[in-house]
Structures are given as structure tokens and as C-alpha cells.
PDB file of C-alpha atoms in Angstrom:
ATOM      1  CA  MET A   1      -0.696  41.514 -40.618  1.00  0.00           C
ATOM      2  CA  PRO A   2       2.222  43.854 -41.267  1.00  0.00           C
ATOM      3  CA  VAL A   3       5.663  42.333 -40.884  1.00  0.00           C
ATOM      4  CA  THR A   4       7.928  43.955 -38.412  1.00  0.00           C
ATOM      5  CA  THR A   5      11.648  43.871 -39.206  1.00  0.00           C
ATOM      6  CA  ILE A   6      13.874  43.933 -36.126  1.00  0.00           C
ATOM      7  CA  GLN A   7      17.137  45.757 -36.817  1.00  0.00           C
ATOM      8  CA  ARG A   8      19.930  44.457 -34.594  1.00  0.00           C
ATOM      9  CA  PRO A   9      22.171  47.073 -32.938  1.00  0.00           C
ATOM     10  CA  VAL A  10      25.270  48.080 -34.880  1.00  0.00           C
ATOM     11  CA  GLY A  11      27.533  47.058 -32.021  1.00  0.00           C
ATOM     12  CA  GLU A  12      26.139  43.523 -32.106  1.00  0.00           C
ATOM     13  CA  LEU A  13      26.682  43.331 -35.833  1.00  0.00           C
ATOM     14  CA  ILE A  14      30.227  44.550 -35.544  1.00  0.00           C
ATOM     15  CA  ARG A  15      31.004  41.953 -32.872  1.00  0.00           C
ATOM     16  CA  GLN A  16      29.545  39.221 -35.000  1.00  0.00           C
ATOM     17  CA  TRP A  17      31.652  40.248 -38.009  1.00  0.00           C
ATOM     18  CA  ARG A  18      34.769  40.345 -35.771  1.00  0.00           C
ATOM     19  CA  GLU A  19      34.148  36.867 -34.412  1.00  0.00           C
ATOM     20  CA  ARG A  20      33.321  35.589 -37.945  1.00  0.00           C
ATOM     21  CA  ARG A  21      36.753  36.843 -39.012  1.00  0.00           C
ATOM     22  CA  ARG A  22      38.332  35.385 -35.855  1.00  0.00           C
ATOM     23  CA  ILE A  23      39.875  38.729 -34.841  1.00  0.00           C
ATOM     24  CA  SER A  24      40.300  39.752 -31.252  1.00  0.00           C
ATOM     25  CA  GLN A  25      39.202  43.162 -29.951  1.00  0.00           C
ATOM     26  CA  LEU A  26      42.832  44.017 -29.421  1.00  0.00           C
ATOM     27  CA  ASP A  27      43.926  43.186 -32.923  1.00  0.00           C
ATOM     28  CA  LEU A  28      40.961  45.092 -34.474  1.00  0.00           C
ATOM     29  CA  SER A  29      41.534  48.114 -32.346  1.00  0.00           C
ATOM     30  CA  ILE A  30      45.196  48.198 -33.301  1.00  0.00           C
ATOM     31  CA  SER A  31      44.532  47.873 -37.043  1.00  0.00           C
ATOM     32  CA  ALA A  32      41.580  50.367 -36.981  1.00  0.00           C
ATOM     33  CA  GLU A  33      43.537  52.728 -34.717  1.00  0.00           C
ATOM     34  CA  ILE A  34      40.957  53.051 -32.012  1.00  0.00           C
ATOM     35  CA  SER A  35      41.175  52.120 -28.331  1.00  0.00           C
ATOM     36  CA  THR A  36      40.152  48.684 -27.182  1.00  0.00           C
ATOM     37  CA  ARG A  37      37.978  50.260 -24.552  1.00  0.00           C
ATOM     38  CA  HIS A  38      36.019  52.297 -27.093  1.00  0.00           C
ATOM     39  CA  LEU A  39      35.563  49.260 -29.344  1.00  0.00           C
ATOM     40  CA  SER A  40      34.234  47.298 -26.408  1.00  0.00           C
ATOM     41  CA  PHE A  41      31.795  50.127 -25.640  1.00  0.00           C
ATOM     42  CA  VAL A  42      30.624  50.137 -29.311  1.00  0.00           C
ATOM     43  CA  GLU A  43      30.108  46.361 -29.332  1.00  0.00           C
ATOM     44  CA  THR A  44      28.170  46.432 -26.089  1.00  0.00           C
ATOM     45  CA  GLY A  45      26.060  49.410 -27.092  1.00  0.00           C
ATOM     46  CA  ARG A  46      27.531  51.789 -24.425  1.00  0.00           C
ATOM     47  CA  ALA A  47      28.925  54.064 -27.209  1.00  0.00           C
ATOM     48  CA  ASN A  48      27.572  55.012 -30.600  1.00  0.00           C
ATOM     49  CA  PRO A  49      30.144  54.829 -33.447  1.00  0.00           C
ATOM     50  CA  SER A  50      30.489  57.678 -35.900  1.00  0.00           C
ATOM     51  CA  ARG A  51      29.851  57.108 -39.619  1.00  0.00           C
ATOM     52  CA  ASP A  52      33.650  57.169 -40.233  1.00  0.00           C
ATOM     53  CA  MET A  53      34.209  54.610 -37.591  1.00  0.00           C
ATOM     54  CA  VAL A  54      31.593  52.201 -38.959  1.00  0.00           C
ATOM     55  CA  LEU A  55      33.197  52.516 -42.364  1.00  0.00           C
ATOM     56  CA  ARG A  56      36.729  52.025 -40.967  1.00  0.00           C
ATOM     57  CA  LEU A  57      35.647  48.942 -38.982  1.00  0.00           C
ATOM     58  CA  GLY A  58      33.867  47.513 -42.044  1.00  0.00           C
ATOM     59  CA  GLU A  59      36.977  47.945 -44.121  1.00  0.00           C
ATOM     60  CA  HIS A  60      39.323  46.324 -41.553  1.00  0.00           C
ATOM     61  CA  LEU A  61      36.876  43.481 -41.050  1.00  0.00           C
ATOM     62  CA  ASP A  62      36.674  43.027 -44.876  1.00  0.00           C
ATOM     63  CA  VAL A  63      32.895  43.237 -44.726  1.00  0.00           C
ATOM     64  CA  PRO A  64      31.328  43.103 -48.230  1.00  0.00           C
ATOM     65  CA  LEU A  65      29.953  46.431 -49.507  1.00  0.00           C
ATOM     66  CA  ARG A  66      26.344  45.279 -49.353  1.00  0.00           C
ATOM     67  CA  GLU A  67      26.816  44.401 -45.646  1.00  0.00           C
ATOM     68  CA  ARG A  68      28.688  47.613 -44.900  1.00  0.00           C
ATOM     69  CA  ASN A  69      25.561  49.480 -45.948  1.00  0.00           C
ATOM     70  CA  GLN A  70      23.605  47.379 -43.439  1.00  0.00           C
ATOM     71  CA  LEU A  71      26.082  48.370 -40.681  1.00  0.00           C
ATOM     72  CA  LEU A  72      25.613  52.038 -41.572  1.00  0.00           C
ATOM     73  CA  LEU A  73      21.858  51.749 -41.481  1.00  0.00           C
ATOM     74  CA  ALA A  74      21.986  49.958 -38.141  1.00  0.00           C
ATOM     75  CA  ALA A  75      24.046  52.880 -36.803  1.00  0.00           C
ATOM     76  CA  GLY A  76      21.484  55.383 -38.114  1.00  0.00           C
ATOM     77  CA  PHE A  77      23.389  56.572 -41.165  1.00  0.00           C
ATOM     78  CA  ALA A  78      22.590  56.548 -44.817  1.00  0.00           C
ATOM     79  CA  PRO A  79      24.187  53.879 -47.050  1.00  0.00           C
ATOM     80  CA  ALA A  80      27.545  54.790 -48.510  1.00  0.00           C
ATOM     81  CA  TYR A  81      27.715  52.384 -51.480  1.00  0.00           C
ATOM     82  CA  ARG A  82      25.245  52.462 -54.310  1.00  0.00           C
ATOM     83  CA  GLU A  83      23.932  49.472 -56.262  1.00  0.00           C
ATOM     84  CA  SER A  84      23.071  49.785 -59.935  1.00  0.00           C
ATOM     85  CA  ARG A  85      21.764  47.477 -62.622  1.00  0.00           C
ATOM     86  CA  LEU A  86      24.616  46.281 -64.943  1.00  0.00           C
ATOM     87  CA  ASP A  87      22.967  48.052 -67.843  1.00  0.00           C
ATOM     88  CA  ASP A  88      23.102  51.401 -65.943  1.00  0.00           C
ATOM     89  CA  PRO A  89      24.833  54.106 -68.087  1.00  0.00           C
ATOM     90  CA  GLY A  90      27.145  54.750 -65.187  1.00  0.00           C
ATOM     91  CA  LEU A  91      28.636  51.190 -65.492  1.00  0.00           C
ATOM     92  CA  ALA A  92      29.141  51.408 -69.267  1.00  0.00           C
ATOM     93  CA  VAL A  93      32.954  51.468 -69.019  1.00  0.00           C
ATOM     94  CA  ALA A  94      32.944  48.423 -66.725  1.00  0.00           C
ATOM     95  CA  ARG A  95      30.403  46.606 -68.887  1.00  0.00           C
ATOM     96  CA  ALA A  96      32.529  47.196 -72.066  1.00  0.00           C
ATOM     97  CA  ALA A  97      35.573  45.871 -70.218  1.00  0.00           C
ATOM     98  CA  VAL A  98      33.734  42.689 -69.328  1.00  0.00           C
ATOM     99  CA  ARG A  99      32.633  42.209 -72.887  1.00  0.00           C
ATOM    100  CA  ARG A 100      36.265  42.628 -74.124  1.00  0.00           C
ATOM    101  CA  VAL A 101      37.381  40.016 -71.663  1.00  0.00           C
ATOM    102  CA  LEU A 102      34.702  37.540 -72.815  1.00  0.00           C
ATOM    103  CA  ALA A 103      35.340  38.093 -76.518  1.00  0.00           C
ATOM    104  CA  GLY A 104      39.093  38.041 -76.087  1.00  0.00           C
ATOM    105  CA  HIS A 105      38.906  34.630 -74.431  1.00  0.00           C
ATOM    106  CA  GLU A 106      37.367  32.927 -77.486  1.00  0.00           C
ATOM    107  CA  PRO A 107      37.545  30.050 -78.490  1.00  0.00           C
ATOM    108  CA  TYR A 108      37.581  29.079 -74.807  1.00  0.00           C
ATOM    109  CA  PRO A 109      34.571  29.287 -72.503  1.00  0.00           C
ATOM    110  CA  ALA A 110      34.052  32.198 -70.121  1.00  0.00           C
ATOM    111  CA  VAL A 111      31.143  33.313 -67.871  1.00  0.00           C
ATOM    112  CA  VAL A 112      30.252  36.303 -65.676  1.00  0.00           C
ATOM    113  CA  VAL A 113      28.366  35.606 -62.465  1.00  0.00           C
ATOM    114  CA  ASP A 114      26.982  37.695 -59.709  1.00  0.00           C
ATOM    115  CA  ARG A 115      27.146  37.111 -55.955  1.00  0.00           C
ATOM    116  CA  TYR A 116      24.563  34.411 -56.147  1.00  0.00           C
ATOM    117  CA  TRP A 117      26.210  32.616 -59.062  1.00  0.00           C
ATOM    118  CA  ASN A 118      23.545  33.731 -61.434  1.00  0.00           C
ATOM    119  CA  LEU A 119      24.699  33.910 -65.025  1.00  0.00           C
ATOM    120  CA  VAL A 120      25.189  37.578 -65.997  1.00  0.00           C
ATOM    121  CA  ASP A 121      26.914  37.152 -69.310  1.00  0.00           C
ATOM    122  CA  SER A 122      29.035  34.649 -71.292  1.00  0.00           C
ATOM    123  CA  ASN A 123      30.844  34.184 -74.553  1.00  0.00           C
ATOM    124  CA  GLU A 124      29.770  31.919 -77.372  1.00  0.00           C
ATOM    125  CA  SER A 125      32.158  29.136 -76.420  1.00  0.00           C
ATOM    126  CA  ILE A 126      30.302  28.368 -73.255  1.00  0.00           C
ATOM    127  CA  ALA A 127      27.985  26.309 -75.442  1.00  0.00           C
ATOM    128  CA  VAL A 128      30.510  23.465 -75.346  1.00  0.00           C
ATOM    129  CA  LEU A 129      29.789  23.160 -71.644  1.00  0.00           C
ATOM    130  CA  THR A 130      26.054  23.783 -71.647  1.00  0.00           C
ATOM    131  CA  GLU A 131      25.163  21.554 -74.542  1.00  0.00           C
ATOM    132  CA  GLY A 132      22.557  18.997 -73.410  1.00  0.00           C
ATOM    133  CA  VAL A 133      21.622  20.961 -70.254  1.00  0.00           C
ATOM    134  CA  ALA A 134      17.790  20.968 -69.597  1.00  0.00           C
ATOM    135  CA  PRO A 135      16.289  24.155 -71.033  1.00  0.00           C
ATOM    136  CA  GLU A 136      14.673  25.130 -67.701  1.00  0.00           C
ATOM    137  CA  LEU A 137      18.144  25.351 -66.091  1.00  0.00           C
ATOM    138  CA  LEU A 138      19.287  27.718 -68.840  1.00  0.00           C
ATOM    139  CA  ALA A 139      16.186  29.991 -68.554  1.00  0.00           C
ATOM    140  CA  ALA A 140      16.860  33.332 -66.865  1.00  0.00           C
ATOM    141  CA  PRO A 141      17.870  33.778 -64.138  1.00  0.00           C
ATOM    142  CA  ALA A 142      20.087  30.846 -64.858  1.00  0.00           C
ATOM    143  CA  ASN A 143      22.412  29.755 -61.972  1.00  0.00           C
ATOM    144  CA  VAL A 144      25.749  28.308 -62.982  1.00  0.00           C
ATOM    145  CA  LEU A 145      25.999  26.045 -59.975  1.00  0.00           C
ATOM    146  CA  ARG A 146      22.659  24.450 -60.832  1.00  0.00           C
ATOM    147  CA  ILE A 147      23.733  24.173 -64.459  1.00  0.00           C
ATOM    148  CA  ALA A 148      26.971  22.548 -63.321  1.00  0.00           C
ATOM    149  CA  LEU A 149      25.838  20.088 -60.655  1.00  0.00           C
ATOM    150  CA  HIS A 150      22.109  19.445 -61.199  1.00  0.00           C
ATOM    151  CA  PRO A 151      21.399  15.848 -62.559  1.00  0.00           C
ATOM    152  CA  GLU A 152      19.721  17.434 -65.615  1.00  0.00           C
ATOM    153  CA  GLY A 153      22.628  19.866 -66.064  1.00  0.00           C
ATOM    154  CA  MET A 154      26.209  19.185 -66.854  1.00  0.00           C
ATOM    155  CA  ALA A 155      26.683  16.585 -64.080  1.00  0.00           C
ATOM    156  CA  PRO A 156      26.034  13.479 -66.234  1.00  0.00           C
ATOM    157  CA  ARG A 157      28.799  14.534 -68.653  1.00  0.00           C
ATOM    158  CA  VAL A 158      31.375  15.440 -65.991  1.00  0.00           C
ATOM    159  CA  LEU A 159      33.896  12.648 -65.726  1.00  0.00           C
ATOM    160  CA  ASN A 160      35.327  13.704 -62.347  1.00  0.00           C
ATOM    161  CA  LEU A 161      32.048  14.956 -60.894  1.00  0.00           C
ATOM    162  CA  GLY A 162      33.037  14.078 -57.260  1.00  0.00           C
ATOM    163  CA  GLU A 163      36.162  16.203 -57.061  1.00  0.00           C
ATOM    164  CA  TRP A 164      34.826  19.076 -59.199  1.00  0.00           C
ATOM    165  CA  ARG A 165      31.639  19.157 -57.123  1.00  0.00           C
ATOM    166  CA  ALA A 166      33.742  19.186 -53.925  1.00  0.00           C
ATOM    167  CA  ASP A 167      35.680  22.188 -55.280  1.00  0.00           C
ATOM    168  CA  LEU A 168      32.541  24.108 -56.222  1.00  0.00           C
ATOM    169  CA  LEU A 169      30.857  23.384 -52.933  1.00  0.00           C
ATOM    170  CA  GLY A 170      34.045  24.471 -51.122  1.00  0.00           C
ATOM    171  CA  ARG A 171      34.072  27.771 -52.948  1.00  0.00           C
ATOM    172  CA  LEU A 172      30.404  28.324 -52.104  1.00  0.00           C
ATOM    173  CA  ARG A 173      30.886  27.338 -48.454  1.00  0.00           C
ATOM    174  CA  ARG A 174      33.751  29.904 -48.069  1.00  0.00           C
ATOM    175  CA  GLN A 175      31.571  32.543 -49.690  1.00  0.00           C
ATOM    176  CA  VAL A 176      28.794  31.765 -47.141  1.00  0.00           C
ATOM    177  CA  GLU A 177      31.326  32.172 -44.351  1.00  0.00           C
ATOM    178  CA  THR A 178      32.659  35.414 -45.800  1.00  0.00           C
ATOM    179  CA  THR A 179      29.260  37.084 -46.431  1.00  0.00           C
ATOM    180  CA  ALA A 180      26.903  35.373 -43.892  1.00  0.00           C
ATOM    181  CA  ASP A 181      24.317  35.735 -46.682  1.00  0.00           C
ATOM    182  CA  PRO A 182      21.190  33.479 -45.930  1.00  0.00           C
ATOM    183  CA  GLY A 183      20.441  33.300 -49.658  1.00  0.00           C
ATOM    184  CA  LEU A 184      23.836  31.761 -50.338  1.00  0.00           C
ATOM    185  CA  ALA A 185      23.341  29.397 -47.364  1.00  0.00           C
ATOM    186  CA  GLU A 186      20.088  28.218 -48.960  1.00  0.00           C
ATOM    187  CA  LEU A 187      21.817  27.751 -52.281  1.00  0.00           C
ATOM    188  CA  LEU A 188      24.533  25.663 -50.616  1.00  0.00           C
ATOM    189  CA  ALA A 189      21.922  23.471 -48.890  1.00  0.00           C
ATOM    190  CA  GLU A 190      20.143  22.958 -52.254  1.00  0.00           C
ATOM    191  CA  ILE A 191      23.293  22.075 -54.208  1.00  0.00           C
ATOM    192  CA  ARG A 192      24.512  19.692 -51.476  1.00  0.00           C
ATOM    193  CA  ALA A 193      21.276  17.722 -51.970  1.00  0.00           C
ATOM    194  CA  TYR A 194      21.958  16.944 -55.560  1.00  0.00           C
ATOM    195  CA  PRO A 195      22.975  13.297 -56.064  1.00  0.00           C
ATOM    196  CA  CYS A 196      26.546  12.318 -56.731  1.00  0.00           C
ATOM    197  CA  ASP A 197      27.778   8.779 -57.122  1.00  0.00           C
ATOM    198  CA  GLN A 198      31.526   9.649 -56.878  1.00  0.00           C
ATOM    199  CA  PRO A 199      33.741  10.336 -53.845  1.00  0.00           C
ATOM    200  CA  GLU A 200      33.758  14.080 -53.190  1.00  0.00           C
ATOM    201  CA  THR A 201      37.466  14.442 -52.925  1.00  0.00           C
ATOM    202  CA  GLY A 202      40.468  15.178 -55.058  1.00  0.00           C
ATOM    203  CA  ASN A 203      43.273  12.752 -56.012  1.00  0.00           C
ATOM    204  CA  PRO A 204      46.578  14.385 -55.369  1.00  0.00           C
ATOM    205  CA  GLU A 205      48.336  11.153 -56.268  1.00  0.00           C
ATOM    206  CA  ARG A 206      47.698  12.004 -60.002  1.00  0.00           C
ATOM    207  CA  GLY A 207      50.103  14.905 -59.679  1.00  0.00           C
ATOM    208  CA  GLU A 208      47.639  17.535 -60.881  1.00  0.00           C
ATOM    209  CA  ILE A 209      48.384  21.184 -59.988  1.00  0.00           C
ATOM    210  CA  PHE A 210      44.628  22.113 -59.917  1.00  0.00           C
ATOM    211  CA  VAL A 211      41.253  20.493 -59.861  1.00  0.00           C
ATOM    212  CA  PRO A 212      40.327  20.116 -63.569  1.00  0.00           C
ATOM    213  CA  LEU A 213      36.891  20.006 -65.187  1.00  0.00           C
ATOM    214  CA  ARG A 214      36.872  16.820 -67.238  1.00  0.00           C
ATOM    215  CA  VAL A 215      33.809  16.727 -69.380  1.00  0.00           C
ATOM    216  CA  ARG A 216      32.455  14.808 -72.395  1.00  0.00           C
ATOM    217  CA  HIS A 217      31.461  16.713 -75.496  1.00  0.00           C
ATOM    218  CA  GLY A 218      30.110  14.251 -78.096  1.00  0.00           C
ATOM    219  CA  GLU A 219      32.776  11.592 -78.424  1.00  0.00           C
ATOM    220  CA  ALA A 220      35.535  13.880 -77.099  1.00  0.00           C
ATOM    221  CA  GLU A 221      36.816  14.098 -73.515  1.00  0.00           C
ATOM    222  CA  LEU A 222      37.781  17.667 -72.747  1.00  0.00           C
ATOM    223  CA  SER A 223      39.820  18.960 -69.743  1.00  0.00           C
ATOM    224  CA  PHE A 224      39.790  22.510 -68.362  1.00  0.00           C
ATOM    225  CA  PHE A 225      41.165  24.633 -65.619  1.00  0.00           C
ATOM    226  CA  SER A 226      39.799  28.028 -64.757  1.00  0.00           C
ATOM    227  CA  THR A 227      40.833  31.453 -63.380  1.00  0.00           C
ATOM    228  CA  ILE A 228      38.591  33.952 -61.685  1.00  0.00           C
ATOM    229  CA  ALA A 229      38.898  37.761 -62.146  1.00  0.00           C
ATOM    230  CA  THR A 230      37.183  40.428 -60.204  1.00  0.00           C
ATOM    231  CA  PHE A 231      37.249  44.272 -60.362  1.00  0.00           C
ATOM    232  CA  GLY A 232      39.969  45.857 -58.308  1.00  0.00           C
ATOM    233  CA  HIS A 233      38.950  48.261 -55.503  1.00  0.00           C
ATOM    234  CA  PRO A 234      35.254  48.602 -56.397  1.00  0.00           C
ATOM    235  CA  VAL A 235      33.066  51.051 -54.515  1.00  0.00           C
ATOM    236  CA  GLU A 236      29.854  50.040 -56.212  1.00  0.00           C
ATOM    237  CA  ILE A 237      27.942  46.889 -55.050  1.00  0.00           C
ATOM    238  CA  THR A 238      27.101  45.435 -58.395  1.00  0.00           C
ATOM    239  CA  LEU A 239      30.735  45.519 -59.588  1.00  0.00           C
ATOM    240  CA  SER A 240      32.070  44.318 -56.213  1.00  0.00           C
ATOM    241  CA  GLU A 241      29.949  41.146 -56.604  1.00  0.00           C
ATOM    242  CA  LEU A 242      30.810  40.331 -60.223  1.00  0.00           C
ATOM    243  CA  ALA A 243      33.296  37.536 -61.109  1.00  0.00           C
ATOM    244  CA  ILE A 244      34.572  36.417 -64.471  1.00  0.00           C
ATOM    245  CA  GLU A 245      35.490  32.711 -64.617  1.00  0.00           C
ATOM    246  CA  SER A 246      37.563  31.854 -67.709  1.00  0.00           C
ATOM    247  CA  PHE A 247      38.162  28.321 -68.669  1.00  0.00           C
ATOM    248  CA  TYR A 248      41.426  27.205 -70.348  1.00  0.00           C
ATOM    249  CA  PRO A 249      42.318  23.897 -71.998  1.00  0.00           C
ATOM    250  CA  ALA A 250      44.283  21.749 -69.569  1.00  0.00           C
ATOM    251  CA  ASP A 251      45.850  19.811 -72.462  1.00  0.00           C
ATOM    252  CA  ASP A 252      46.742  20.264 -76.146  1.00  0.00           C
ATOM    253  CA  THR A 253      43.938  17.961 -77.304  1.00  0.00           C
ATOM    254  CA  THR A 254      41.266  20.146 -75.667  1.00  0.00           C
ATOM    255  CA  GLY A 255      42.798  23.326 -77.068  1.00  0.00           C
ATOM    256  CA  GLU A 256      42.882  21.943 -80.614  1.00  0.00           C
ATOM    257  CA  TYR A 257      39.321  20.657 -80.297  1.00  0.00           C
ATOM    258  CA  LEU A 258      38.019  24.002 -79.259  1.00  0.00           C
ATOM    259  CA  ARG A 259      39.825  25.834 -81.982  1.00  0.00           C
ATOM    260  CA  GLN A 260      38.462  23.519 -84.612  1.00  0.00           C
ATOM    261  CA  LEU A 261      34.946  23.895 -83.126  1.00  0.00           C
ATOM    262  CA  ALA A 262      35.267  27.635 -83.283  1.00  0.00           C
ATOM    263  CA  ALA A 263      36.479  27.484 -86.876  1.00  0.00           C
ATOM    264  CA  SER A 264      33.547  25.240 -87.866  1.00  0.00           C
ATOM    265  CA  ARG A 265      31.123  27.671 -86.141  1.00  0.00           C
ATOM    266  CA  GLY A 266      32.681  30.624 -87.984  1.00  0.00           C
ATOM    267  CA  ALA A 267      32.441  28.850 -91.344  1.00  0.00           C
ATOM    268  CA  ALA A 268      28.785  28.021 -90.759  1.00  0.00           C
ATOM    269  CA  GLU A 269      27.978  31.607 -89.812  1.00  0.00           C
ATOM    270  CA  GLY A 270      29.936  32.852 -92.789  1.00  0.00           C
TER     271      GLY A 270
END
């Protein structure tokens, strides 16, 4: 039998996004420069918003670009934001910029992930983290959360698995709240079910300024912190959903170990 997709009214979707952002009708109407009465009429279906109004409300509600297209479709308009493959010629400049960031971060690990935490690209030094991970977890489309927290992934080598897992799950949970994406909600439920024999909490008494990743590599114990970079002001869905996570040594021992590892790798390749 054919499957019938029921499209919810745009007003209902706008109201749900407003409530998800915990913004009152008054506050949204002021920031979007429309009357509270008209916004109420839009949300209840008594008035149809223009294309410009849908885009304006989506911007002020910080709706992700993918979901802004859904709002436009619900209102009877064509999508405003295109989505391309990363290898599309139109994204060549952005793709080259990503590669420069990855290469420039050597000898420290760096990865590029999409909205669903699928591995898009990485530099060579990521091998220090993925060594020993089950091959099926590294097969495309590899998911970095599964690689990190699955019992056949990095998890057995992560010394502070509980607090690092809590940090990653917190990031994913906030992403679910931000996007309302059911695919991300399913991923969160899956990752939560992975076993962990450590308390899932940080230890501020140690005086750390961030949650480190402390991982074994051979006989060495390495410690990392990371930063996350995104494209500024993207108007293309693929770029808006990309994130570059760069890992830095959290101590001198880790930094020296990685530099020596890279030198050894270079000598072998030479």
C-alpha cells in the first residue's frame, strides 16, 4: 500500500520551534518585528505567512537550514537552501579549506563530521585514536560516536571513559534538542545503551579546565583536549552541518609522543 505522508501546518511547526527555544510569542514578535496578534494568527492557522516571514521567523528561532526548508514546504513555498554532495564542484573552495585545516593540524588528530557524526574526512594522525578499533566500525559510513564509545571501538582504551562518554552524550543530547531530528534521537538511544563501568560524571576536584580524552596507545598514556570549528554564516545545508574537531595534546608528554610518531611515520614512508 502507498505510504501517505502527513505534512503538519506551518503554524504548528513554528509554534513547536518557538516552544522548543523557550521563547514567548511577545519576545519572538519583537525580535522578528511583527505583531503578536499576527504571529498568533500564523501559529493557529488563521493567517498564512509569506515566504519572507517564514524565513525571518526561522532565522530568529535559530532553526537549522534543513528544517527551514521544511517550514517553507509546509507553507507552500519552494526550499531556499540547497544541499550538495561535499564533492560537488560548487563546494571546491570549502573542501580545499577543510583539507588545509586537517593537514595543518598534523601531527595531531583531526576529524570532519556531518550532522549525524558520520566521518567525512580526517588527517593521518587520527590513526593514533582508531588503532585497534574493529574494522566494521571503521567501514563507511563510519560514525565517530560509535568508534569512540562502542565496546569494540576506542572505549576499552579510554582511561576516563565515564566522563568522556558523559561529555559526548551531552553534546549529542543538546544537538537533538536543537534540531529535533529523529535520526539523532535514535543515535542517542543507541549510544546510551553501550556499556560503561565508570561513573558518567566529571571530577572538578582535579582542577581540570576541560574534559580531557585520556587514552592508551601501546604502552603510552596520552591526554587530549579538542576544539570544534564550523563554517561561518553558511547558506548551504552540507556546509552548515559540517564540523571539524581538532585534538590537541593536553600535556608535553603527549605532544612529544605524537611528534616522534609522525617523524617515524615520515621516515618509513621516505
